[in-house]
Amino acid sequence: MSTDLLTIALSDTRVLQAIELVWHEAALLDAKDYQTWDALWTDEGRYVIPIDPDTDDFDGSLNMVNDDTRMRRMRIERLTSGYSMSALAAARTVRTVSRFTVEDRTEDSITLKSAQILVGFKRDDQQTLAADVTHRIRDTEAGPRLDLKVIRLVNSQAAVNASGYLL
Amino acid sequence: MTTSLDPTLSETNFADLATDDRVDGSLYTDPDMFEAELERIFYRTWVWVAHESEIPEAGSFKMATIGRQPVIVNRDRKGNFNVLLNRCRHRGASVCEVPKGKANGFTCPYHSWSYALDGRLRGIPYPDGYDEDLDKKDLPLQSLRVESYAGMIFASFNPDIEPLDEFLGDAKVWIDLFMKQGAGYPIKTQGEHCFRFRGNWKIQLENTTDGYHFPIVHRSWMSSVDAETADMLSFMTDDNAVTHALGNGHSVAIMVPEHVDLDHDDGTEKIQARFDHIVEELSKTMPADQVRRIVRSMHGAGFNLNIFPNVAMSMSFFRVLRPIAVDETEIRHIALGMDGGPEIVNRERLRIHEHFQGPFGFGSPDDSEAWDRVQRGSRGAPGMPIMVNRGLNREALDSDGHRTSHVTDETGMREAYAMWKRMMTDEH
Ligand code: FES
Ligand SMILES: [Fe+2]
């Protein structure tokens, strides 16, 4: 059944557009071009890194990140202002997003699931972070936009080290 | 793990490396010293293991670690707290690998020896392979000393340790004040952030009552919160913002003097506009003074209390440290809420916690970067002292006889190192 979905998906322009957006997003985040990244979002966009691997009740539980537009903009401000020493010393990152499946599709949105592997390098340390990622991408007048992004780190309930960059 | 390159170092009396107002850089870098600290401090004193809300019912348990040793903290049917070494008496397997949950007991998955919540050995399969004189009574899971104060559960490997009450001493008053952030409701834990930094545990121990770093390290956080919150933290220039040494290594740093006792309200404080939606919601069912009491508690207590050696009670969270190696430490920031309190308030407290704490918070990553740098820098000239002398020129005794100075001073660190020195001396 999910294989069916995938086959249909890859011949579907809307799905390909969505995947294209996710790859574009990954490149922007690796480049730490957070202002351009911000423009990919809808006004209602929600950006979440939960701790509990199974929850969808983000507001009712503790998360690593649970950003609406206001918080996301403040986060970008923090990372780009030059006042945060962890952001100044942030690791260089290279991430791969792949293993796409289509979870849901409506008139104006597509929800993709994918795997993300990120390798970060800072000083003498190379770090790997793996995650299952959900993107809900909404068609807007301006084109497809990020409406929901949920990053479920495989180690979310163990120690996740402070990073200074965004997932 | 590396061993010391200097063969004389292991013969050094470690305590000689700390004086009243400075400590040797090798306190962060010497692996032999780290091993000695596990023995002389973490396996000898009271170590915080849980808050009682984490194990709310009979059978509730959680895993914890003291130094390097895995333990299980649980509540049994009689309501007693037990802390058991997580090590089967047969061949040493851990009997529990579920971080938290509920159980009737623990059965070792290797050969099925089964233990009760209080550690008693209940059953051995196929017992005829053992001599008649094998007595199950002799083979319980090892039990630690356990005592709690105000919901804070501590354990010790040391059977002869002084009562917890005595160990906490003058810190108890502050624990009581801290718990007032429940605004009439009991405190409950509501999730935690966990991260590690590549540095020695004492670097973190120093940080909790270090007001000096706050406006510098946390400038990006300060600029992201509203003016009232930033103003509340204008302790750098407030003479009432002080640090007390409380004895036994404990200390308290007062950042928001008007929030030291949350039951006390002189009525002059303006409620922050960011909480208007909460005031509006609560006012539908609560009298105005109760609403005000709850909202004034939103950020937690107005001080950071450091309990030697591993737990701090800070604003609205517990900060727990775990030494992993001489140059690696795990930190947990446990968010607190009001048990049975209004949902909207507990949610807002989660958002406040997320804003500062954790690996993607607006504060913790900058602290973590600073601690990393202390470790990296201190590898240079390990014999060069770390200075903890700030504020000696203005330190005085308060009316309770506690050494006191400004919140930006290093009185708390001096208190912690005095205890460290006491515990690390051979006579102890
Ligand atoms: S090791 Fe536990 S039963 Fe054998
Ligand atoms: Fe800090």
Coordinates of C-alpha atoms and ligand atoms in Angstrom, one line a residue:
Chain A
M1 CA 0.0 0.0 0.0
S2 CA 2.7 2.5 0.9
T3 CA 4.7 1.2 -2.1
D4 CA 1.7 2.1 -4.2
L5 CA 1.6 5.6 -2.7
L6 CA 5.3 6.0 -3.5
T7 CA 4.9 5.0 -7.1
I8 CA 2.0 7.3 -7.6
A9 CA 3.9 10.0 -5.8
L10 CA 7.0 10.0 -8.0
S11 CA 5.0 10.5 -11.1
D12 CA 3.1 13.4 -9.6
T13 CA 4.3 17.0 -10.2
R14 CA 2.9 18.2 -6.9
V15 CA 4.9 15.6 -5.0
L16 CA 8.1 16.4 -7.0
Q17 CA 7.6 20.1 -6.2
A18 CA 7.3 19.3 -2.6
I19 CA 10.4 17.2 -2.6
E20 CA 12.2 20.0 -4.4
L21 CA 11.2 22.4 -1.6
V22 CA 12.5 20.1 1.1
W23 CA 15.9 19.8 -0.7
H24 CA 16.0 23.5 -1.2
E25 CA 15.3 23.9 2.5
A26 CA 18.1 21.5 3.4
A27 CA 20.6 23.5 1.3
L28 CA 19.5 26.8 2.9
L29 CA 19.9 25.3 6.4
D30 CA 23.4 23.9 5.7
A31 CA 24.3 27.4 4.3
K32 CA 22.8 28.9 7.5
D33 CA 20.9 31.3 5.2
Y34 CA 18.1 31.6 7.8
Q35 CA 16.5 34.8 6.4
T36 CA 15.8 33.0 3.1
W37 CA 14.7 30.0 5.0
D38 CA 12.1 32.1 6.9
A39 CA 10.5 33.1 3.6
L40 CA 9.7 29.4 2.8
W41 CA 7.1 29.4 5.6
T42 CA 3.4 30.1 5.7
D43 CA 2.2 32.5 8.4
E44 CA 0.7 29.7 10.4
G45 CA 3.8 27.5 10.0
R46 CA 4.9 25.4 12.9
Y47 CA 8.4 24.2 13.4
V48 CA 8.8 21.4 16.1
I49 CA 11.6 19.2 17.5
P50 CA 9.7 17.1 20.0
I51 CA 11.3 15.0 22.8
D52 CA 8.6 12.4 23.1
P53 CA 9.0 10.3 19.9
D54 CA 5.3 9.4 19.7
T55 CA 3.5 12.6 20.5
D56 CA 1.5 14.9 18.2
D57 CA 0.4 17.0 21.2
F58 CA 3.3 19.4 20.9
D59 CA 1.7 22.2 23.0
G60 CA 0.9 19.8 25.9
S61 CA 4.5 18.4 26.2
L62 CA 8.0 19.6 26.5
N63 CA 9.9 20.0 23.2
M64 CA 13.3 21.0 22.1
V65 CA 11.7 23.5 19.6
N66 CA 8.1 24.5 19.3
D67 CA 8.1 27.6 17.2
D68 CA 5.3 29.6 15.7
T69 CA 6.2 32.4 13.3
R70 CA 7.1 34.8 16.2
M71 CA 9.4 32.4 17.9
R72 CA 10.9 31.3 14.7
R73 CA 11.8 34.9 13.8
M74 CA 13.3 35.5 17.2
R75 CA 15.3 32.3 16.8
I76 CA 16.6 33.6 13.5
E77 CA 17.4 36.9 15.1
R78 CA 19.3 35.1 17.8
L79 CA 21.3 33.0 15.4
T80 CA 22.2 35.9 13.1
S81 CA 22.7 38.8 15.6
G82 CA 26.2 38.0 16.5
Y83 CA 25.4 38.0 20.2
S84 CA 25.2 34.3 20.7
M85 CA 28.5 32.6 21.1
S86 CA 27.2 29.2 20.4
A87 CA 25.8 30.5 17.0
L88 CA 29.1 32.1 16.2
A89 CA 30.8 28.8 16.9
A90 CA 28.2 26.6 15.3
A91 CA 29.2 23.5 13.5
R92 CA 29.4 23.3 9.8
T93 CA 26.8 20.9 8.6
V94 CA 26.0 18.6 5.7
R95 CA 22.6 17.0 5.6
T96 CA 20.9 14.5 3.4
V97 CA 17.2 14.2 3.2
S98 CA 15.8 11.1 1.4
R99 CA 13.5 8.0 1.7
F100 CA 10.4 10.1 0.9
T101 CA 7.0 8.7 1.4
V102 CA 3.7 10.6 0.9
E103 CA 1.7 10.5 4.1
D104 CA -1.2 12.6 3.1
R105 CA -2.5 14.7 0.3
T106 CA -5.4 17.2 0.3
E107 CA -6.6 19.7 -2.2
D108 CA -3.9 22.2 -1.2
S109 CA -1.4 20.3 0.8
I110 CA 1.0 17.4 0.7
T111 CA 2.6 15.7 3.8
L112 CA 5.9 14.0 3.2
K113 CA 7.9 11.8 5.5
S114 CA 11.6 11.4 5.0
A115 CA 14.8 10.4 6.7
Q116 CA 17.5 13.0 7.5
I117 CA 21.1 12.3 8.3
L118 CA 23.1 15.3 9.3
V119 CA 26.8 15.4 9.9
G120 CA 28.2 18.4 11.8
F121 CA 31.8 19.3 12.3
K122 CA 33.0 21.7 15.0
R123 CA 36.6 22.0 16.3
D124 CA 37.9 18.5 16.6
D125 CA 34.5 16.8 16.7
Q126 CA 32.3 15.2 14.1
Q127 CA 28.8 14.5 15.1
T128 CA 25.9 12.6 13.4
L129 CA 22.2 13.3 14.0
A130 CA 19.6 11.1 12.4
A131 CA 15.9 11.9 12.3
D132 CA 12.5 11.1 10.8
V133 CA 11.1 14.3 9.4
T134 CA 7.6 15.3 8.5
H135 CA 7.0 18.2 6.2
R136 CA 3.5 19.4 5.4
I137 CA 3.7 21.6 2.4
R138 CA 0.8 23.9 1.4
D139 CA 0.1 25.4 -1.9
T140 CA -0.2 29.1 -1.6
E141 CA -0.6 31.9 -4.2
A142 CA 3.2 32.4 -3.9
G143 CA 3.9 28.7 -4.5
P144 CA 4.4 25.7 -2.2
R145 CA 5.3 26.7 1.4
L146 CA 6.3 24.9 4.6
D147 CA 3.3 24.7 6.9
L148 CA 4.6 22.1 9.4
K149 CA 7.9 20.6 10.0
V150 CA 8.5 18.0 12.7
I151 CA 11.9 16.6 13.3
R152 CA 11.9 13.4 15.4
L153 CA 15.5 12.7 16.3
V154 CA 16.3 9.0 17.0
N155 CA 18.0 10.1 20.2
S156 CA 15.5 12.7 21.3
Q157 CA 15.0 11.1 24.7
A158 CA 18.7 10.7 25.4
A159 CA 21.4 13.4 25.5
V160 CA 21.1 15.8 22.5
N161 CA 24.0 18.2 22.5
A162 CA 23.7 21.9 22.1
S163 CA 24.5 22.8 18.5
G164 CA 24.1 26.4 17.5
Y165 CA 22.5 25.5 14.1
L166 CA 19.0 24.5 13.0
L167 CA 17.7 21.1 11.9
Chain B
M1 CA 40.4 7.1 29.2
T2 CA 43.9 8.5 29.4
T3 CA 46.0 8.3 32.5
S4 CA 48.0 11.1 34.0
L5 CA 51.3 11.7 32.2
D6 CA 52.8 13.1 35.4
P7 CA 53.6 10.2 37.6
T8 CA 53.8 12.4 40.7
L9 CA 50.3 13.7 40.2
S10 CA 48.5 10.7 41.6
E11 CA 50.5 11.0 44.7
T12 CA 49.5 14.6 45.2
N13 CA 47.1 15.3 47.9
F14 CA 44.3 16.6 45.7
A15 CA 42.9 18.9 48.4
D16 CA 46.2 20.9 48.3
L17 CA 45.2 22.1 44.9
A18 CA 42.4 24.2 46.2
T19 CA 42.9 27.3 48.3
D20 CA 40.2 29.5 49.6
D21 CA 39.9 31.7 46.6
R22 CA 41.5 29.8 43.7
V23 CA 41.8 26.3 42.5
D24 CA 44.3 24.5 40.3
G25 CA 43.4 24.1 36.6
S26 CA 44.1 20.3 36.9
L27 CA 40.8 20.1 38.9
Y28 CA 39.2 20.0 35.5
T29 CA 41.7 17.8 33.6
D30 CA 43.3 15.2 35.9
P31 CA 41.6 11.8 35.3
D32 CA 43.0 10.4 38.6
M33 CA 41.4 13.2 40.4
F34 CA 38.1 12.4 38.6
E35 CA 38.2 8.8 39.9
A36 CA 39.0 10.0 43.4
E37 CA 36.0 12.4 43.2
L38 CA 33.7 9.5 42.4
E39 CA 34.9 7.6 45.4
R40 CA 35.2 10.4 47.9
I41 CA 32.2 12.6 46.8
F42 CA 29.7 10.8 44.6
Y43 CA 29.8 7.5 46.5
R44 CA 30.1 9.1 49.9
T45 CA 27.6 11.9 50.1
W46 CA 23.9 12.4 49.4
V47 CA 23.2 12.5 45.7
W48 CA 19.8 13.7 44.3
V49 CA 18.1 11.0 42.3
A50 CA 14.4 12.0 41.8
H51 CA 11.5 14.2 42.6
E52 CA 8.7 12.3 44.1
S53 CA 6.3 13.4 41.3
E54 CA 8.4 11.3 38.9
I55 CA 7.4 8.2 40.8
P56 CA 3.8 9.1 41.8
E57 CA 2.3 5.7 42.6
A58 CA 3.0 2.4 44.3
G59 CA 5.2 0.5 41.8
S60 CA 6.4 3.7 39.9
F61 CA 10.1 3.6 39.1
K62 CA 12.7 5.5 37.2
M63 CA 16.3 4.7 36.3
A64 CA 19.0 7.0 37.6
T65 CA 22.8 7.1 37.9
I66 CA 25.0 7.9 40.9
G67 CA 28.5 8.6 39.7
R68 CA 28.9 5.8 37.3
Q69 CA 26.7 3.3 39.0
P70 CA 23.2 2.6 37.6
V71 CA 20.3 2.6 40.2
I72 CA 16.5 2.2 40.2
V73 CA 14.4 4.6 42.2
N74 CA 11.0 3.4 43.1
R75 CA 8.0 3.7 45.4
D76 CA 6.8 0.5 47.0
R77 CA 3.3 -0.5 48.2
K78 CA 4.0 1.0 51.7
G79 CA 4.8 4.3 50.0
N80 CA 8.5 4.0 50.9
F81 CA 11.1 5.1 48.4
N82 CA 13.7 2.6 47.5
V83 CA 17.0 3.1 45.6
L84 CA 18.4 -0.2 44.4
L85 CA 21.6 -0.9 42.5
N86 CA 20.6 -1.9 39.0
R87 CA 22.7 -5.1 39.1
C88 CA 21.5 -8.6 39.3
R89 CA 23.1 -10.6 42.2
H90 CA 23.6 -13.6 39.9
R91 CA 25.9 -12.5 37.2
G92 CA 25.5 -8.8 37.2
A93 CA 23.1 -8.0 34.4
S94 CA 21.1 -4.8 34.7
V95 CA 17.6 -5.8 35.8
C96 CA 15.9 -2.8 34.3
E97 CA 16.5 -0.9 31.1
V98 CA 13.2 1.0 30.9
P99 CA 13.8 4.7 31.8
K100 CA 10.6 5.0 33.8
G101 CA 7.3 3.2 34.3
K102 CA 5.4 1.0 36.7
A103 CA 6.3 -2.5 37.9
N104 CA 5.5 -5.1 40.6
G105 CA 9.2 -5.9 40.8
F106 CA 12.2 -6.6 38.6
T107 CA 13.0 -9.8 36.8
C108 CA 16.4 -10.2 35.4
P109 CA 16.1 -11.2 31.7
Y110 CA 19.2 -13.3 31.7
H111 CA 18.3 -16.2 34.0
S112 CA 15.1 -14.9 35.5
W113 CA 16.0 -14.1 39.1
S114 CA 13.2 -11.9 40.3
Y115 CA 13.3 -9.1 42.8
A116 CA 10.6 -7.2 44.8
L117 CA 10.3 -3.4 44.7
D118 CA 12.3 -3.3 48.0
G119 CA 15.0 -5.4 46.4
R120 CA 14.2 -8.7 48.1
L121 CA 15.1 -11.8 46.0
R122 CA 11.8 -13.4 45.4
G123 CA 12.5 -16.3 43.1
I124 CA 15.3 -18.3 41.5
P125 CA 14.3 -20.7 38.6
Y126 CA 15.4 -24.4 39.0
P127 CA 16.8 -23.8 42.5
D128 CA 17.9 -27.4 42.9
G129 CA 21.2 -26.5 41.2
Y130 CA 22.1 -24.6 44.3
D131 CA 23.2 -25.9 47.7
E132 CA 20.5 -26.2 50.3
D133 CA 22.1 -23.4 52.3
L134 CA 21.6 -20.8 49.6
D135 CA 19.3 -18.3 51.3
K136 CA 17.5 -15.9 49.2
K137 CA 17.6 -13.4 52.1
D138 CA 21.3 -13.0 51.5
L139 CA 21.0 -12.0 47.9
P140 CA 18.8 -8.9 47.5
L141 CA 19.5 -6.1 45.1
Q142 CA 21.9 -3.8 46.9
S143 CA 19.8 -1.1 48.7
L144 CA 21.1 2.4 49.2
R145 CA 20.3 4.8 52.0
V146 CA 17.3 7.0 50.9
E147 CA 15.8 10.1 52.5
S148 CA 13.7 12.9 51.0
Y149 CA 13.0 16.4 51.9
A150 CA 10.1 18.4 50.4
G151 CA 9.7 15.9 47.6
M152 CA 13.4 15.9 46.7
I153 CA 14.7 12.3 47.0
F154 CA 18.4 11.7 47.7
A155 CA 20.3 8.5 48.0
S156 CA 23.7 7.5 49.3
F157 CA 26.1 4.5 48.9
N158 CA 27.4 5.5 52.3
P159 CA 25.6 3.6 55.1
D160 CA 27.1 5.8 57.8
I161 CA 26.2 9.1 56.2
E162 CA 24.6 11.9 58.4
P163 CA 20.9 12.3 58.1
L164 CA 19.8 14.2 55.0
D165 CA 18.3 16.9 57.2
E166 CA 21.7 17.7 58.6
F167 CA 23.4 17.6 55.2
L168 CA 20.9 20.0 53.7
G169 CA 21.0 22.2 56.8
D170 CA 20.5 25.9 56.0
A171 CA 19.5 25.0 52.4
K172 CA 16.2 23.6 53.6
V173 CA 14.7 27.1 54.1
W174 CA 15.5 27.8 50.5
I175 CA 14.1 24.5 49.3
D176 CA 10.8 25.4 51.1
L177 CA 10.8 28.9 49.4
F178 CA 11.5 27.3 46.0
M179 CA 8.5 25.0 46.3
K180 CA 6.2 28.1 46.8
Q181 CA 6.3 28.4 43.0
G182 CA 3.5 25.9 43.1
A183 CA 1.2 28.8 44.3
G184 CA -0.7 26.4 46.6
Y185 CA -0.4 23.4 44.3
P186 CA 2.3 20.8 44.7
I187 CA 5.3 20.9 42.3
K188 CA 5.4 18.3 39.5
T189 CA 8.0 17.6 36.9
Q190 CA 6.8 17.9 33.4
G191 CA 9.6 16.7 31.0
E192 CA 13.3 17.3 30.7
H193 CA 16.0 18.4 28.4
C194 CA 19.2 16.4 28.4
F195 CA 22.5 17.4 26.9
R196 CA 26.2 16.8 27.4
F197 CA 29.2 19.1 27.3
R198 CA 32.8 18.3 26.9
G199 CA 34.0 19.5 30.2
N200 CA 34.4 18.7 33.9
W201 CA 31.4 18.6 36.2
K202 CA 32.7 21.3 38.5
I203 CA 32.5 23.8 35.6
Q204 CA 28.8 23.4 35.7
L205 CA 28.6 23.3 39.5
E206 CA 30.2 26.7 39.5
N207 CA 27.8 28.1 36.9
T208 CA 24.5 27.9 38.8
T209 CA 25.3 30.6 41.3
D210 CA 27.4 32.7 38.8
G211 CA 25.4 35.8 38.2
Y212 CA 28.5 37.4 36.6
H213 CA 28.1 35.6 33.3
F214 CA 24.4 36.2 32.8
P215 CA 24.1 39.4 30.8
I216 CA 27.2 38.5 28.7
V217 CA 26.5 34.9 27.8
H218 CA 22.7 35.3 27.6
R219 CA 22.6 38.6 25.7
S220 CA 20.8 36.9 22.8
W221 CA 18.2 35.5 25.1
M222 CA 17.8 38.9 26.9
S223 CA 17.1 40.6 23.6
S224 CA 14.4 38.0 22.7
V225 CA 12.3 38.5 25.8
D226 CA 10.1 41.4 26.6
A227 CA 11.4 44.4 28.5
E228 CA 9.6 43.4 31.8
T229 CA 11.3 40.1 31.9
A230 CA 14.7 41.6 31.1
D231 CA 14.0 44.2 33.7
M232 CA 13.2 41.6 36.3
L233 CA 16.7 40.3 35.7
S234 CA 18.4 43.6 36.3
F235 CA 20.3 42.1 39.2
M236 CA 23.7 43.2 38.0
T237 CA 23.2 46.6 39.6
D238 CA 20.8 45.7 42.3
D239 CA 22.3 45.8 45.8
N240 CA 19.6 43.4 47.1
A241 CA 20.7 40.7 44.7
V242 CA 23.1 38.7 46.8
T243 CA 24.7 35.3 47.1
H244 CA 24.8 33.4 50.4
A245 CA 27.1 30.5 51.3
L246 CA 24.8 28.0 53.1
G247 CA 27.4 25.5 54.3
N248 CA 28.2 21.9 53.2
G249 CA 28.9 23.2 49.7
H250 CA 25.4 24.6 49.1
S251 CA 24.8 28.2 48.1
V252 CA 22.0 30.5 46.8
A253 CA 22.1 33.3 44.3
I254 CA 19.2 35.8 44.5
M255 CA 18.5 37.3 41.1
V256 CA 15.0 38.6 41.7
P257 CA 14.8 39.7 45.3
E258 CA 11.0 40.5 45.1
H259 CA 10.4 36.8 44.1
V260 CA 12.4 35.2 46.9
D261 CA 9.2 34.5 48.9
L262 CA 6.4 34.2 46.4
D263 CA 3.8 34.3 49.2
H264 CA 4.9 37.8 49.9
D265 CA 3.4 40.5 47.6
D266 CA 3.6 44.2 48.4
G267 CA 1.2 44.9 45.5
T268 CA 3.6 47.1 43.6
E269 CA 4.7 44.7 40.9
K270 CA 3.0 45.1 37.6
I271 CA 1.9 41.8 36.0
Q272 CA 3.7 41.3 32.7
A273 CA 1.6 42.1 29.6
R274 CA 2.7 38.8 28.0
F275 CA 0.5 37.0 30.5
D276 CA -2.7 38.9 29.8
H277 CA -4.3 36.0 28.1
I278 CA -3.7 33.8 31.1
V279 CA -5.0 36.4 33.6
E280 CA -8.1 36.7 31.4
E281 CA -8.6 32.9 31.3
L282 CA -8.0 32.3 35.0
S283 CA -10.1 35.2 36.1
K284 CA -13.2 33.4 34.8
T285 CA -13.0 31.0 37.7
M286 CA -10.6 32.4 40.2
P287 CA -10.5 35.4 42.5
A288 CA -8.1 38.1 41.5
D289 CA -5.6 37.6 44.3
Q290 CA -5.2 33.9 43.4
V291 CA -4.7 34.8 39.7
R292 CA -2.0 37.3 40.7
R293 CA -0.3 34.7 43.0
I294 CA -0.2 32.1 40.1
V295 CA 1.0 34.6 37.5
R296 CA 3.7 35.9 39.8
S297 CA 5.0 32.3 40.1
M298 CA 5.2 31.8 36.3
H299 CA 8.9 32.2 36.1
G300 CA 9.5 30.2 39.2
A301 CA 11.5 31.4 42.3
G302 CA 13.7 34.4 42.2
F303 CA 16.8 32.6 43.0
N304 CA 19.2 29.7 42.1
L305 CA 19.9 27.2 44.8
N306 CA 22.9 25.0 44.4
I307 CA 22.8 21.7 46.4
F308 CA 26.3 20.1 46.4
P309 CA 27.2 18.0 44.5
N310 CA 24.6 17.4 41.7
V311 CA 21.4 19.3 41.8
A312 CA 20.3 22.9 41.5
M313 CA 16.9 24.4 41.9
S314 CA 16.8 27.3 39.5
M315 CA 13.9 29.6 38.6
S316 CA 11.3 27.0 37.5
F317 CA 13.4 23.9 36.9
F318 CA 15.8 21.4 38.4
R319 CA 19.3 21.2 36.9
V320 CA 20.9 17.9 37.5
L321 CA 24.5 17.1 36.6
R322 CA 26.0 13.7 36.1
P323 CA 29.8 13.2 35.8
I324 CA 30.6 11.0 32.8
A325 CA 34.4 11.5 32.5
V326 CA 36.9 14.0 33.6
D327 CA 36.0 16.0 30.5
E328 CA 32.4 15.1 29.9
T329 CA 29.3 15.9 31.9
E330 CA 25.6 15.3 31.3
I331 CA 23.1 18.0 32.2
R332 CA 19.3 17.6 32.6
H333 CA 17.0 20.6 32.9
I334 CA 13.7 19.3 34.4
A335 CA 10.7 21.6 33.8
L336 CA 8.4 22.2 36.7
G337 CA 4.7 22.8 36.8
M338 CA 1.8 23.0 39.3
D339 CA 0.4 19.5 40.0
G340 CA -3.4 19.9 39.5
G341 CA -2.9 23.5 38.6
P342 CA -4.5 25.2 35.6
E343 CA -3.5 23.6 32.3
I344 CA -3.0 27.0 30.6
V345 CA -0.4 27.9 33.2
N346 CA 1.5 24.6 33.0
R347 CA 1.6 25.0 29.2
E348 CA 2.9 28.5 29.5
R349 CA 5.6 27.2 31.8
L350 CA 6.6 24.6 29.2
R351 CA 7.0 27.4 26.6
I352 CA 9.1 29.5 29.0
H353 CA 11.3 26.5 29.7
E354 CA 11.7 25.7 26.0
H355 CA 12.6 29.3 25.3
F356 CA 15.7 29.2 27.5
Q357 CA 16.6 25.5 28.1
G358 CA 17.8 22.6 26.2
P359 CA 20.0 22.0 23.2
F360 CA 18.0 24.3 21.0
G361 CA 17.0 26.8 23.7
F362 CA 18.0 30.5 23.6
G363 CA 20.2 30.1 26.7
S364 CA 21.6 26.6 27.3
P365 CA 23.6 26.3 24.1
D366 CA 25.5 29.5 25.0
D367 CA 26.2 28.2 28.5
S368 CA 27.4 25.0 27.0
E369 CA 29.7 26.7 24.6
A370 CA 31.2 28.7 27.6
W371 CA 31.7 25.5 29.6
D372 CA 33.4 23.8 26.6
R373 CA 35.7 26.7 26.4
V374 CA 36.7 26.5 30.0
Q375 CA 37.6 22.9 29.5
R376 CA 39.6 23.5 26.3
G377 CA 41.4 26.5 27.8
S378 CA 42.3 24.9 31.1
R379 CA 44.3 22.2 29.2
G380 CA 46.7 25.1 28.8
A381 CA 48.9 25.3 31.9
P382 CA 46.8 23.1 34.1
G383 CA 48.8 24.3 37.1
M384 CA 47.6 27.9 36.5
P385 CA 44.9 28.7 39.0
I386 CA 41.2 29.2 38.3
M387 CA 40.2 32.3 40.1
V388 CA 37.1 32.3 42.4
N389 CA 38.1 35.4 44.4
R390 CA 35.5 37.8 43.0
G391 CA 33.8 39.7 45.8
L392 CA 36.1 38.7 48.6
N393 CA 36.6 42.5 49.1
R394 CA 32.9 42.9 49.9
E395 CA 32.0 39.5 51.5
A396 CA 30.4 39.9 54.9
L397 CA 28.4 37.7 57.3
D398 CA 24.6 38.1 57.1
S399 CA 22.4 38.0 60.2
D400 CA 22.3 34.2 60.0
G401 CA 26.1 34.0 59.9
H402 CA 26.3 33.1 56.1
R403 CA 29.1 34.5 54.1
T404 CA 27.3 36.9 51.7
S405 CA 28.3 39.1 48.8
H406 CA 26.8 40.4 45.6
V407 CA 25.1 38.0 43.2
T408 CA 27.8 38.6 40.6
D409 CA 30.4 37.4 43.2
E410 CA 32.0 34.0 43.6
T411 CA 30.9 33.2 47.1
G412 CA 28.9 30.2 45.9
M413 CA 31.9 28.7 44.2
R414 CA 34.1 29.3 47.2
E415 CA 31.5 27.4 49.3
A416 CA 31.4 24.5 46.8
Y417 CA 35.2 24.3 46.7
A418 CA 35.5 24.4 50.5
M419 CA 33.2 21.3 50.6
W420 CA 35.1 19.7 47.8
K421 CA 38.3 20.2 49.7
R422 CA 36.8 18.8 52.9
M423 CA 35.6 15.7 51.1
M424 CA 38.8 15.2 49.1
T425 CA 41.2 15.3 52.1
D426 CA 42.5 11.9 53.1
E427 CA 41.3 12.2 56.7
H428 CA 37.6 12.4 55.6
Ligands
FES1 S1 22.4 -12.4 35.5 FE1 20.5 -12.0 36.4 S2 19.6 -14.0 36.5 FE2 21.5 -14.4 35.7
FE2 FE 23.9 30.7 32.1

